[in-house]
Amino acid sequence: MSVLIKNGRIITAADDYIADIFIEGETISAIGKDLPIKADMTIDASGKLVFPGGIDPHVHLAMPFMGTFSSDTHETGTRAALHGGTTTVIDFVLQKQGHSLKEALADWNSRAKGTTVGDYSFHMAITDFNENTKAEIREMVENEGITSFKTFMAYKGALMIDDSQMIGLMQEVKKQGGMVTVHATNGDVIDYLVAKHKSEGKTAPLYHYLSQPEVTEAEASGRFADMADYTGVPGYIVHMTCEGALNAVRNATRRNQKVFVETCIQYLVLDASLYEQNFEGAKWVMSPPLREKKDQESLWAGINQGLIQVVATDHCPFMWEQKLMGKDDFSKIPNGHPAIENRMELLYSEGVDKGKITLNKYVEVACTNPAKIFGMFPRKGTIAIGSDADIVIFDPNETHTLSAKTHHMNVDYSGYEGWELTGKVKTVLLRGQMAIDDNKCLIDRGYGQFIKRSKVSGKI
Ligand code: URP
Ligand code: ZN
Ligand code: ZN
């Protein structure tokens, strides 16, 4: 099967030009002006932008968490991602404390293999670092193509590891050529504040926010950067929300250290005033919580300063009924928010269309950097000869409204209900197959491939 995309405005992290793209099978085989080639299918992309497929390196699909499961499966979540222009996601496998990484991987494979619609990979979350776990790190990197290891400095008793485990893990991951990623908030301080608020009878979602002040994230981000510097391991901080944490990374650059930073679309466009509305605020109960307007400004600036390399989602949806588990106690509201389908369009509308970032920066943070940082480039994350033909054809002028009534995520509310966006995903190709056209998904469950990733250098 061959496809010719004609006359689109091709945007990569570095380029911006009008040309044709010729695809043979799963990969791009030629790019040029007025290519004199006949194909099985021709798509006219005149007047449209043509991006590489989006990569969301932070999603939680069918994840057991806080006494329930996130509501998007690998099937529904990756299908929704494709509708929004994201062709590859990286999901998190969670080691169970007292159990092996192998067992955890088998558990996740039992849900993901044969059901996933879009391409996917896994991070391995280390919740119990010991001699047995240590021996498995090499196997994950060498045999499974899993080269990033997630840690939690919060969620004590469930996911959190302490600093002695963190240092041991960093040394081993460095040795094996991987990367350590982190949920960087101070779990002990948060647990103290949660208990204090509850003992004072403060049970509304607002107190979720007030139990995780900026200092808890700034302190942990600095501590993580220091430990990564000491061990020399490539480090990546997930879902950064605030100025204080960004300043910790800015400080690390003074010793010429590179700590990669990811923020998520919600922290760029939503703020903590949403918690001021009784239980409705549970829709945005996530960790870390939404912050202040000044933090949004710092994050947009951080993207343009090159301190933040990635905009992800931390997609972790729960049905409203699941959120109601915390109706009388904010600490029981399952943490997470749906955005896997909305990231690319929100970032375009709020970022590019409103003049906060350039088109090239948009592709860099949503497609190219995630591929480079996590060992998938140049197969993924760009439009180039030899790359997978993961391509988004985007109308920059079409306006549309976000709503739970029309989205494809398996969740019965939207964090962005009624938002009017400029710019819409029209057509998506995944490895040369037409995956989405005019709001319809044209590929089946099981089409999604597991992407084995290479070792990482910690440089891009
Ligand atoms: O609230 C969140 N972020 N839920 C998912 C788990 C995590 O911390 O990333
Ligand atoms: Zn987290
Ligand atoms: Zn997460």
Tab-separated table of C-alpha atoms and ligand atoms in Angstrom:
chain	number	residue	atom	x	y	z
A	1	MET	CA	0.000	0.000	0.000
A	2	SER	CA	1.360	3.462	-0.886
A	3	VAL	CA	0.048	6.903	0.072
A	4	LEU	CA	0.887	10.320	-1.354
A	5	ILE	CA	0.150	13.383	0.790
A	6	LYS	CA	0.216	16.385	-1.527
A	7	ASN	CA	0.967	20.050	-0.886
A	8	GLY	CA	0.792	20.080	2.911
A	9	ARG	CA	2.720	22.582	5.020
A	10	ILE	CA	5.158	20.226	6.741
A	11	ILE	CA	6.205	21.278	10.226
A	12	THR	CA	8.964	19.522	12.145
A	13	ALA	CA	10.893	20.724	15.193
A	14	ALA	CA	13.256	22.483	12.773
A	15	ASP	CA	11.507	22.946	9.402
A	16	ASP	CA	8.477	24.608	7.832
A	17	TYR	CA	7.914	24.078	4.096
A	18	ILE	CA	5.306	22.977	1.557
A	19	ALA	CA	5.953	19.606	-0.108
A	20	ASP	CA	4.608	16.119	-0.857
A	21	ILE	CA	5.212	13.042	1.294
A	22	PHE	CA	5.322	9.571	-0.266
A	23	ILE	CA	4.701	6.578	1.983
A	24	GLU	CA	5.399	2.975	1.070
A	25	GLY	CA	4.170	0.397	3.550
A	26	GLU	CA	4.761	1.669	7.075
A	27	THR	CA	7.455	4.271	6.416
A	28	ILE	CA	8.118	7.538	4.616
A	29	SER	CA	10.141	6.890	1.465
A	30	ALA	CA	10.290	10.302	-0.243
A	31	ILE	CA	9.635	13.967	0.496
A	32	GLY	CA	9.791	16.640	-2.191
A	33	LYS	CA	8.084	19.313	-4.220
A	34	ASP	CA	5.560	18.009	-6.802
A	35	LEU	CA	6.748	14.413	-6.530
A	36	PRO	CA	6.115	12.692	-9.902
A	37	ILE	CA	4.793	9.507	-8.245
A	38	LYS	CA	1.507	7.616	-8.429
A	39	ALA	CA	0.238	6.070	-5.210
A	40	ASP	CA	-2.587	3.728	-4.193
A	41	MET	CA	-4.121	6.641	-2.266
A	42	THR	CA	-3.611	10.401	-2.638
A	43	ILE	CA	-4.544	12.908	0.068
A	44	ASP	CA	-4.759	16.599	-0.780
A	45	ALA	CA	-3.340	18.505	2.200
A	46	SER	CA	-3.392	21.981	0.607
A	47	GLY	CA	-3.996	24.655	3.229
A	48	LYS	CA	-3.353	22.167	6.041
A	49	LEU	CA	-0.493	21.711	8.490
A	50	VAL	CA	1.259	18.349	8.465
A	51	PHE	CA	2.829	17.299	11.783
A	52	PRO	CA	4.569	14.132	12.973
A	53	GLY	CA	2.224	11.971	15.070
A	54	GLY	CA	2.060	13.209	18.651
A	55	ILE	CA	3.811	11.267	21.413
A	56	ASP	CA	2.352	11.357	24.915
A	57	PRO	CA	4.955	9.857	27.254
A	58	HIS	CA	2.777	9.989	30.388
A	59	VAL	CA	-0.518	8.055	30.403
A	60	HIS	CA	-2.153	5.634	32.831
A	61	LEU	CA	-4.402	3.106	31.070
A	62	ALA	CA	-6.449	0.581	33.045
A	63	MET	CA	-4.199	1.294	36.008
A	64	PRO	CA	-5.058	-0.090	39.452
A	65	PHE	CA	-4.900	2.976	41.707
A	66	MET	CA	-6.503	4.179	44.945
A	67	GLY	CA	-8.870	1.222	45.162
A	68	THR	CA	-10.114	1.349	41.570
A	69	PHE	CA	-8.871	1.311	37.935
A	70	SER	CA	-8.396	4.277	35.604
A	71	SER	CA	-11.343	4.101	33.227
A	72	ASP	CA	-9.644	4.114	29.810
A	73	THR	CA	-8.372	0.740	28.685
A	74	HIS	CA	-5.454	0.334	26.300
A	75	GLU	CA	-8.056	0.063	23.550
A	76	THR	CA	-10.238	3.064	24.403
A	77	GLY	CA	-7.337	5.243	25.527
A	78	THR	CA	-5.172	4.772	22.454
A	79	ARG	CA	-8.180	5.168	20.141
A	80	ALA	CA	-9.036	8.460	21.829
A	81	ALA	CA	-5.368	9.484	21.582
A	82	LEU	CA	-5.449	8.877	17.819
A	83	HIS	CA	-8.568	11.038	17.479
A	84	GLY	CA	-6.546	13.826	19.071
A	85	GLY	CA	-3.448	13.356	16.904
A	86	THR	CA	-1.359	11.283	19.341
A	87	THR	CA	-0.077	8.144	17.625
A	88	THR	CA	2.220	6.757	20.354
A	89	VAL	CA	1.809	6.717	24.136
A	90	ILE	CA	4.029	5.526	26.966
A	91	ASP	CA	2.033	3.866	29.738
A	92	PHE	CA	3.269	2.978	33.246
A	93	VAL	CA	3.711	-0.586	34.494
A	94	LEU	CA	3.550	-0.566	38.318
A	95	GLN	CA	5.640	-3.063	40.271
A	96	LYS	CA	3.666	-4.364	43.276
A	97	GLN	CA	5.672	-4.076	46.500
A	98	GLY	CA	7.076	-7.541	47.330
A	99	HIS	CA	6.748	-8.694	43.711
A	100	SER	CA	8.993	-8.755	40.641
A	101	LEU	CA	9.152	-6.482	37.612
A	102	LYS	CA	8.506	-9.510	35.398
A	103	GLU	CA	5.195	-10.198	37.118
A	104	ALA	CA	4.154	-6.575	36.717
A	105	LEU	CA	5.058	-6.590	33.023
A	106	ALA	CA	3.086	-9.806	32.455
A	107	ASP	CA	0.080	-8.209	34.154
A	108	TRP	CA	0.230	-5.112	31.911
A	109	ASN	CA	0.827	-7.227	28.787
A	110	SER	CA	-2.297	-9.229	29.595
A	111	ARG	CA	-4.330	-6.033	29.205
A	112	ALA	CA	-2.411	-4.284	26.424
A	113	LYS	CA	-1.301	-7.026	23.996
A	114	GLY	CA	-3.732	-7.477	21.132
A	115	THR	CA	-6.111	-4.764	22.330
A	116	THR	CA	-4.180	-1.533	21.758
A	117	VAL	CA	-5.188	0.576	18.751
A	118	GLY	CA	-2.293	3.081	18.662
A	119	ASP	CA	1.419	2.396	19.189
A	120	TYR	CA	2.633	2.183	22.764
A	121	SER	CA	5.544	1.560	25.057
A	122	PHE	CA	5.968	1.120	28.802
A	123	HIS	CA	7.889	2.829	31.589
A	124	MET	CA	8.574	0.501	34.522
A	125	ALA	CA	7.619	2.012	37.896
A	126	ILE	CA	9.900	0.791	40.694
A	127	THR	CA	8.018	0.703	43.989
A	128	ASP	CA	10.280	-1.767	45.825
A	129	PHE	CA	13.986	-1.511	45.046
A	130	ASN	CA	15.930	-4.465	46.466
A	131	GLU	CA	18.543	-6.977	45.264
A	132	ASN	CA	15.984	-8.899	43.207
A	133	THR	CA	14.668	-5.767	41.531
A	134	LYS	CA	18.230	-4.629	40.861
A	135	ALA	CA	18.935	-7.827	38.946
A	136	GLU	CA	15.875	-7.252	36.761
A	137	ILE	CA	16.816	-3.746	35.562
A	138	ARG	CA	19.292	-5.089	33.015
A	139	GLU	CA	16.748	-7.544	31.662
A	140	MET	CA	14.193	-4.757	31.173
A	141	VAL	CA	16.689	-2.611	29.267
A	142	GLU	CA	18.346	-5.342	27.186
A	143	ASN	CA	15.465	-7.723	26.486
A	144	GLU	CA	12.236	-5.779	26.840
A	145	GLY	CA	13.195	-2.390	25.391
A	146	ILE	CA	12.020	-0.675	28.579
A	147	THR	CA	14.694	1.909	29.323
A	148	SER	CA	12.953	4.354	31.685
A	149	PHE	CA	12.273	3.643	35.352
A	150	LYS	CA	9.626	5.661	37.166
A	151	THR	CA	9.858	6.513	40.837
A	152	PHE	CA	7.436	8.151	43.253
A	153	MET	CA	8.625	10.398	46.083
A	154	ALA	CA	4.999	10.464	47.350
A	155	TYR	CA	2.054	8.028	47.830
A	156	LYS	CA	3.694	6.468	50.916
A	157	GLY	CA	2.690	2.862	51.637
A	158	ALA	CA	1.678	2.272	48.027
A	159	LEU	CA	4.156	3.583	45.463
A	160	MET	CA	6.713	5.744	47.292
A	161	ILE	CA	10.370	4.731	47.616
A	162	ASP	CA	12.769	6.373	50.078
A	163	ASP	CA	16.038	8.097	49.221
A	164	SER	CA	18.202	5.054	49.925
A	165	GLN	CA	16.222	3.053	47.386
A	166	MET	CA	16.363	6.010	44.994
A	167	ILE	CA	20.153	6.230	45.111
A	168	GLY	CA	20.546	2.468	44.651
A	169	LEU	CA	18.168	2.483	41.701
A	170	MET	CA	19.895	5.463	40.095
A	171	GLN	CA	23.289	3.747	40.281
A	172	GLU	CA	21.952	0.580	38.671
A	173	VAL	CA	19.959	2.380	35.961
A	174	LYS	CA	22.982	4.521	35.106
A	175	LYS	CA	25.055	1.329	34.734
A	176	GLN	CA	22.498	-0.238	32.385
A	177	GLY	CA	22.018	2.824	30.139
A	178	GLY	CA	18.543	3.848	31.278
A	179	MET	CA	16.824	6.878	32.724
A	180	VAL	CA	15.121	7.513	36.084
A	181	THR	CA	11.902	9.491	35.971
A	182	VAL	CA	10.159	10.864	39.022
A	183	HIS	CA	6.935	12.071	40.556
A	184	ALA	CA	8.761	14.707	42.613
A	185	THR	CA	6.755	15.808	45.635
A	186	ASN	CA	7.613	15.393	49.320
A	187	GLY	CA	5.341	12.527	50.419
A	188	ASP	CA	5.961	12.923	54.154
A	189	VAL	CA	5.014	16.603	54.219
A	190	ILE	CA	1.932	15.923	52.088
A	191	ASP	CA	0.808	13.073	54.363
A	192	TYR	CA	1.205	15.353	57.393
A	193	LEU	CA	-0.926	18.081	55.787
A	194	VAL	CA	-3.581	15.613	54.622
A	195	ALA	CA	-3.906	14.221	58.163
A	196	LYS	CA	-3.974	17.721	59.667
A	197	HIS	CA	-6.731	18.925	57.320
A	198	LYS	CA	-8.819	15.806	57.937
A	199	SER	CA	-8.441	16.137	61.730
A	200	GLU	CA	-9.805	19.678	61.382
A	201	GLY	CA	-12.841	18.361	59.483
A	202	LYS	CA	-11.661	19.890	56.190
A	203	THR	CA	-12.767	17.286	53.654
A	204	ALA	CA	-13.536	19.175	50.397
A	205	PRO	CA	-11.424	18.885	47.205
A	206	LEU	CA	-9.931	22.310	47.988
A	207	TYR	CA	-7.942	20.622	50.777
A	208	HIS	CA	-6.332	18.251	48.279
A	209	TYR	CA	-4.819	21.386	46.767
A	210	LEU	CA	-3.914	22.914	50.138
A	211	SER	CA	-2.197	19.668	51.229
A	212	GLN	CA	0.302	19.852	48.351
A	213	PRO	CA	1.768	23.367	48.465
A	214	GLU	CA	4.408	24.470	45.970
A	215	VAL	CA	7.234	23.871	48.463
A	216	THR	CA	6.516	20.109	48.499
A	217	GLU	CA	7.248	19.974	44.762
A	218	ALA	CA	10.141	22.444	44.755
A	219	GLU	CA	11.950	20.608	47.575
A	220	ALA	CA	11.551	17.149	46.020
A	221	SER	CA	12.562	18.384	42.551
A	222	GLY	CA	15.772	19.845	43.965
A	223	ARG	CA	16.485	16.676	45.970
A	224	PHE	CA	15.939	14.503	42.900
A	225	ALA	CA	18.205	16.721	40.780
A	226	ASP	CA	20.926	16.525	43.456
A	227	MET	CA	20.746	12.724	43.621
A	228	ALA	CA	20.750	12.443	39.817
A	229	ASP	CA	23.791	14.712	39.683
A	230	TYR	CA	25.622	12.668	42.322
A	231	THR	CA	24.961	9.357	40.542
A	232	GLY	CA	25.241	10.736	36.999
A	233	VAL	CA	22.003	9.073	35.899
A	234	PRO	CA	19.875	10.776	33.224
A	235	GLY	CA	16.880	12.200	35.108
A	236	TYR	CA	13.402	13.311	34.032
A	237	ILE	CA	10.823	15.025	36.245
A	238	VAL	CA	7.244	14.241	35.240
A	239	HIS	CA	4.230	16.553	35.471
A	240	MET	CA	5.991	19.675	36.762
A	241	THR	CA	3.485	22.342	37.764
A	242	CYS	CA	5.152	25.332	39.355
A	243	GLU	CA	7.736	28.083	39.411
A	244	GLY	CA	9.513	26.781	42.555
A	245	ALA	CA	10.156	23.340	41.044
A	246	LEU	CA	11.299	24.871	37.771
A	247	ASN	CA	13.746	27.042	39.699
A	248	ALA	CA	15.250	23.899	41.256
A	249	VAL	CA	15.994	22.645	37.741
A	250	ARG	CA	17.223	26.083	36.667
A	251	ASN	CA	19.688	25.894	39.586
A	252	ALA	CA	20.891	22.480	38.394
A	253	THR	CA	21.813	23.997	35.025
A	254	ARG	CA	24.388	26.160	36.870
A	255	ARG	CA	26.522	23.038	37.358
A	256	ASN	CA	25.861	22.128	33.714
A	257	GLN	CA	23.431	19.357	34.689
A	258	LYS	CA	20.618	18.433	32.340
A	259	VAL	CA	17.461	17.271	34.095
A	260	PHE	CA	14.642	16.803	31.632
A	261	VAL	CA	11.308	18.351	32.570
A	262	GLU	CA	7.805	17.453	31.480
A	263	THR	CA	4.786	19.572	32.185
A	264	CYS	CA	1.226	18.604	31.275
A	265	ILE	CA	-1.334	20.487	29.253
A	266	GLN	CA	-3.629	21.068	32.253
A	267	TYR	CA	-0.940	22.930	34.204
A	268	LEU	CA	-0.496	25.322	31.276
A	269	VAL	CA	-4.168	26.156	30.809
A	270	LEU	CA	-6.071	25.522	34.088
A	271	ASP	CA	-5.555	26.982	37.558
A	272	ALA	CA	-6.408	26.256	41.177
A	273	SER	CA	-9.512	28.482	41.243
A	274	LEU	CA	-11.326	25.355	39.966
A	275	TYR	CA	-11.039	23.880	43.480
A	276	GLU	CA	-13.193	26.641	44.940
A	277	GLN	CA	-16.473	25.030	43.820
A	278	ASN	CA	-17.476	22.340	46.360
A	279	PHE	CA	-17.288	18.734	45.147
A	280	GLU	CA	-17.282	19.708	41.434
A	281	GLY	CA	-13.584	20.457	42.002
A	282	ALA	CA	-12.993	16.676	42.214
A	283	LYS	CA	-12.849	16.656	38.388
A	284	TRP	CA	-9.439	18.309	38.713
A	285	VAL	CA	-8.148	16.431	41.745
A	286	MET	CA	-4.788	15.223	40.511
A	287	SER	CA	-1.289	15.137	41.954
A	288	PRO	CA	0.390	17.545	41.931
A	289	PRO	CA	-2.680	19.819	41.911
A	290	LEU	CA	-3.371	22.724	39.554
A	291	ARG	CA	-1.458	25.842	40.606
A	292	GLU	CA	-1.635	29.620	40.240
A	293	LYS	CA	-1.662	31.908	37.190
A	294	LYS	CA	1.947	32.920	37.949
A	295	ASP	CA	2.938	29.253	37.627
A	296	GLN	CA	1.288	29.022	34.210
A	297	GLU	CA	3.385	31.988	33.108
A	298	SER	CA	6.554	30.329	34.451
A	299	LEU	CA	5.754	27.092	32.618
A	300	TRP	CA	5.138	28.776	29.243
A	301	ALA	CA	8.376	30.712	29.748
A	302	GLY	CA	10.154	27.492	30.790
A	303	ILE	CA	9.161	25.896	27.480
A	304	ASN	CA	10.609	28.801	25.523
A	305	GLN	CA	13.724	28.887	27.709
A	306	GLY	CA	14.368	25.208	26.914
A	307	LEU	CA	14.037	24.204	30.577
A	308	ILE	CA	10.857	22.231	29.832
A	309	GLN	CA	11.249	19.785	26.967
A	310	VAL	CA	7.921	17.917	26.939
A	311	VAL	CA	4.189	18.636	27.217
A	312	ALA	CA	2.358	15.414	28.157
A	313	THR	CA	-1.013	14.707	29.837
A	314	ASP	CA	-0.655	12.341	32.815
A	315	HIS	CA	-3.951	11.019	31.424
A	316	CYS	CA	-5.559	9.110	34.293
A	317	PRO	CA	-9.337	9.273	33.891
A	318	PHE	CA	-11.983	8.206	36.381
A	319	MET	CA	-15.745	8.138	35.912
A	320	TRP	CA	-17.713	10.578	38.051
A	321	GLU	CA	-18.979	7.662	40.125
A	322	GLN	CA	-15.353	6.777	40.907
A	323	LYS	CA	-14.588	10.381	41.897
A	324	LEU	CA	-17.558	10.131	44.322
A	325	MET	CA	-15.497	7.638	46.371
A	326	GLY	CA	-14.060	10.787	47.971
A	327	LYS	CA	-17.332	12.665	48.491
A	328	ASP	CA	-16.745	12.918	52.256
A	329	ASP	CA	-12.931	12.764	52.238
A	330	PHE	CA	-10.734	14.461	49.608
A	331	SER	CA	-7.932	11.929	50.233
A	332	LYS	CA	-10.138	9.158	48.794
A	333	ILE	CA	-10.860	10.916	45.475
A	334	PRO	CA	-8.975	8.918	42.819
A	335	ASN	CA	-6.241	11.268	41.572
A	336	GLY	CA	-6.213	11.977	37.858
A	337	HIS	CA	-7.732	13.814	34.935
A	338	PRO	CA	-8.580	12.940	31.300
A	339	ALA	CA	-6.680	14.685	28.477
A	340	ILE	CA	-5.132	12.088	26.131
A	341	GLU	CA	-7.458	13.198	23.309
A	342	ASN	CA	-7.223	16.919	24.000
A	343	ARG	CA	-3.469	17.589	24.373
A	344	MET	CA	-2.486	18.327	20.766
A	345	GLU	CA	-5.518	20.499	19.998
A	346	LEU	CA	-5.384	22.374	23.322
A	347	LEU	CA	-1.658	23.041	22.970
A	348	TYR	CA	-2.171	24.328	19.438
A	349	SER	CA	-5.125	26.533	20.326
A	350	GLU	CA	-3.824	27.893	23.642
A	351	GLY	CA	-0.139	27.855	22.720
A	352	VAL	CA	0.398	28.415	18.985
A	353	ASP	CA	-2.811	30.229	18.088
A	354	LYS	CA	-2.490	32.576	21.078
A	355	GLY	CA	1.138	33.313	20.220
A	356	LYS	CA	2.792	31.735	23.275
A	357	ILE	CA	4.903	29.189	21.346
A	358	THR	CA	5.955	28.767	17.714
A	359	LEU	CA	4.817	25.966	15.436
A	360	ASN	CA	8.298	24.425	15.574
A	361	LYS	CA	8.305	24.513	19.380
A	362	TYR	CA	4.864	22.880	19.329
A	363	VAL	CA	6.182	19.904	17.354
A	364	GLU	CA	9.346	19.801	19.467
A	365	VAL	CA	7.548	19.458	22.827
A	366	ALA	CA	4.594	17.337	21.678
A	367	CYS	CA	6.321	14.961	19.237
A	368	THR	CA	10.077	15.181	18.777
A	369	ASN	CA	11.514	15.590	22.270
A	370	PRO	CA	9.507	12.703	23.767
A	371	ALA	CA	10.867	10.472	20.983
A	372	LYS	CA	14.441	11.679	21.487
A	373	ILE	CA	14.435	11.559	25.291
A	374	PHE	CA	12.869	8.095	25.469
A	375	GLY	CA	14.836	6.332	22.736
A	376	MET	CA	12.372	6.244	19.818
A	377	PHE	CA	13.938	8.850	17.502
A	378	PRO	CA	14.123	9.035	14.469
A	379	ARG	CA	11.705	6.141	14.019
A	380	LYS	CA	9.093	8.278	15.794
A	381	GLY	CA	8.719	11.998	16.429
A	382	THR	CA	9.592	13.513	13.065
A	383	ILE	CA	8.760	13.577	9.374
A	384	ALA	CA	11.823	12.237	7.562
A	385	ILE	CA	12.752	9.595	5.027
A	386	GLY	CA	12.857	6.238	6.824
A	387	SER	CA	10.703	7.340	9.761
A	388	ASP	CA	7.422	5.610	10.548
A	389	ALA	CA	4.628	7.253	8.587
A	390	ASP	CA	2.870	8.578	11.709
A	391	ILE	CA	1.376	11.777	10.381
A	392	VAL	CA	-1.271	14.288	11.467
A	393	ILE	CA	-3.060	16.484	8.929
A	394	PHE	CA	-4.369	19.488	10.834
A	395	ASP	CA	-6.710	22.331	9.870
A	396	PRO	CA	-5.362	25.416	11.686
A	397	ASN	CA	-8.532	27.428	11.073
A	398	GLU	CA	-11.357	25.054	11.964
A	399	THR	CA	-13.000	25.856	15.287
A	400	HIS	CA	-14.720	23.274	17.475
A	401	THR	CA	-15.986	22.762	21.003
A	402	LEU	CA	-14.736	20.192	23.508
A	403	SER	CA	-17.379	18.125	25.273
A	404	ALA	CA	-17.881	14.787	27.015
A	405	LYS	CA	-20.776	14.273	24.562
A	406	THR	CA	-18.413	14.070	21.616
A	407	HIS	CA	-15.055	12.932	22.974
A	408	HIS	CA	-13.845	9.344	22.615
A	409	MET	CA	-12.243	8.881	26.050
A	410	ASN	CA	-14.040	6.442	28.341
A	411	VAL	CA	-14.983	9.031	30.930
A	412	ASP	CA	-18.325	10.732	31.498
A	413	TYR	CA	-17.111	14.307	31.964
A	414	SER	CA	-14.594	16.611	30.334
A	415	GLY	CA	-12.161	18.807	32.212
A	416	TYR	CA	-12.674	21.281	29.350
A	417	GLU	CA	-16.460	21.167	28.774
A	418	GLY	CA	-17.537	23.917	26.365
A	419	TRP	CA	-14.016	25.155	25.554
A	420	GLU	CA	-13.881	26.562	22.017
A	421	LEU	CA	-10.660	25.658	20.252
A	422	THR	CA	-9.080	26.865	17.037
A	423	GLY	CA	-7.372	24.120	15.020
A	424	LYS	CA	-8.580	20.560	14.476
A	425	VAL	CA	-7.066	17.168	13.721
A	426	LYS	CA	-8.552	16.027	10.407
A	427	THR	CA	-6.611	12.942	9.324
A	428	VAL	CA	-4.138	10.717	11.168
A	429	LEU	CA	-1.904	8.046	9.677
A	430	LEU	CA	-0.258	5.433	11.860
A	431	ARG	CA	2.578	3.501	10.204
A	432	GLY	CA	1.092	4.312	6.802
A	433	GLN	CA	-2.463	3.245	7.632
A	434	MET	CA	-5.269	5.768	7.627
A	435	ALA	CA	-6.175	5.645	11.332
A	436	ILE	CA	-8.508	8.634	11.695
A	437	ASP	CA	-10.421	10.479	9.018
A	438	ASP	CA	-13.103	13.045	9.710
A	439	ASN	CA	-13.754	11.890	13.282
A	440	LYS	CA	-13.874	8.184	12.399
A	441	CYS	CA	-11.387	5.575	13.522
A	442	LEU	CA	-10.500	3.273	10.620
A	443	ILE	CA	-8.140	0.809	12.295
A	444	ASP	CA	-9.028	-2.043	14.629
A	445	ARG	CA	-8.067	-2.939	18.137
A	446	GLY	CA	-4.793	-4.858	18.020
A	447	TYR	CA	-3.241	-2.667	15.308
A	448	GLY	CA	-1.129	-0.860	17.932
A	449	GLN	CA	2.448	-2.125	18.197
A	450	PHE	CA	4.657	-2.252	21.272
A	451	ILE	CA	7.687	-0.047	20.578
A	452	LYS	CA	10.920	-1.361	22.067
A	453	ARG	CA	13.050	1.618	23.023
A	454	SER	CA	16.818	2.053	22.912
A	455	LYS	CA	19.183	3.056	25.698
A	456	VAL	CA	19.264	6.762	26.462
A	457	SER	CA	22.127	9.222	26.708
A	458	GLY	CA	20.428	11.936	28.750
A	459	LYS	CA	21.294	14.419	25.974
A	460	ILE	CA	19.120	15.609	23.106
B	1	URP	O1	-3.126	12.541	39.797
B	1	URP	C1	-2.376	11.823	39.154
B	1	URP	N1	-1.289	12.382	38.669
B	1	URP	N2	-2.679	10.528	38.948
B	1	URP	C2	-1.889	9.563	38.313
B	1	URP	C3	-0.741	9.079	39.124
B	1	URP	C4	0.421	10.037	39.078
B	1	URP	O2	0.821	10.543	40.115
B	1	URP	O3	0.963	10.317	38.003
B	2	ZN	ZN	2.566	11.392	39.447
B	3	ZN	ZN	1.120	9.979	36.178
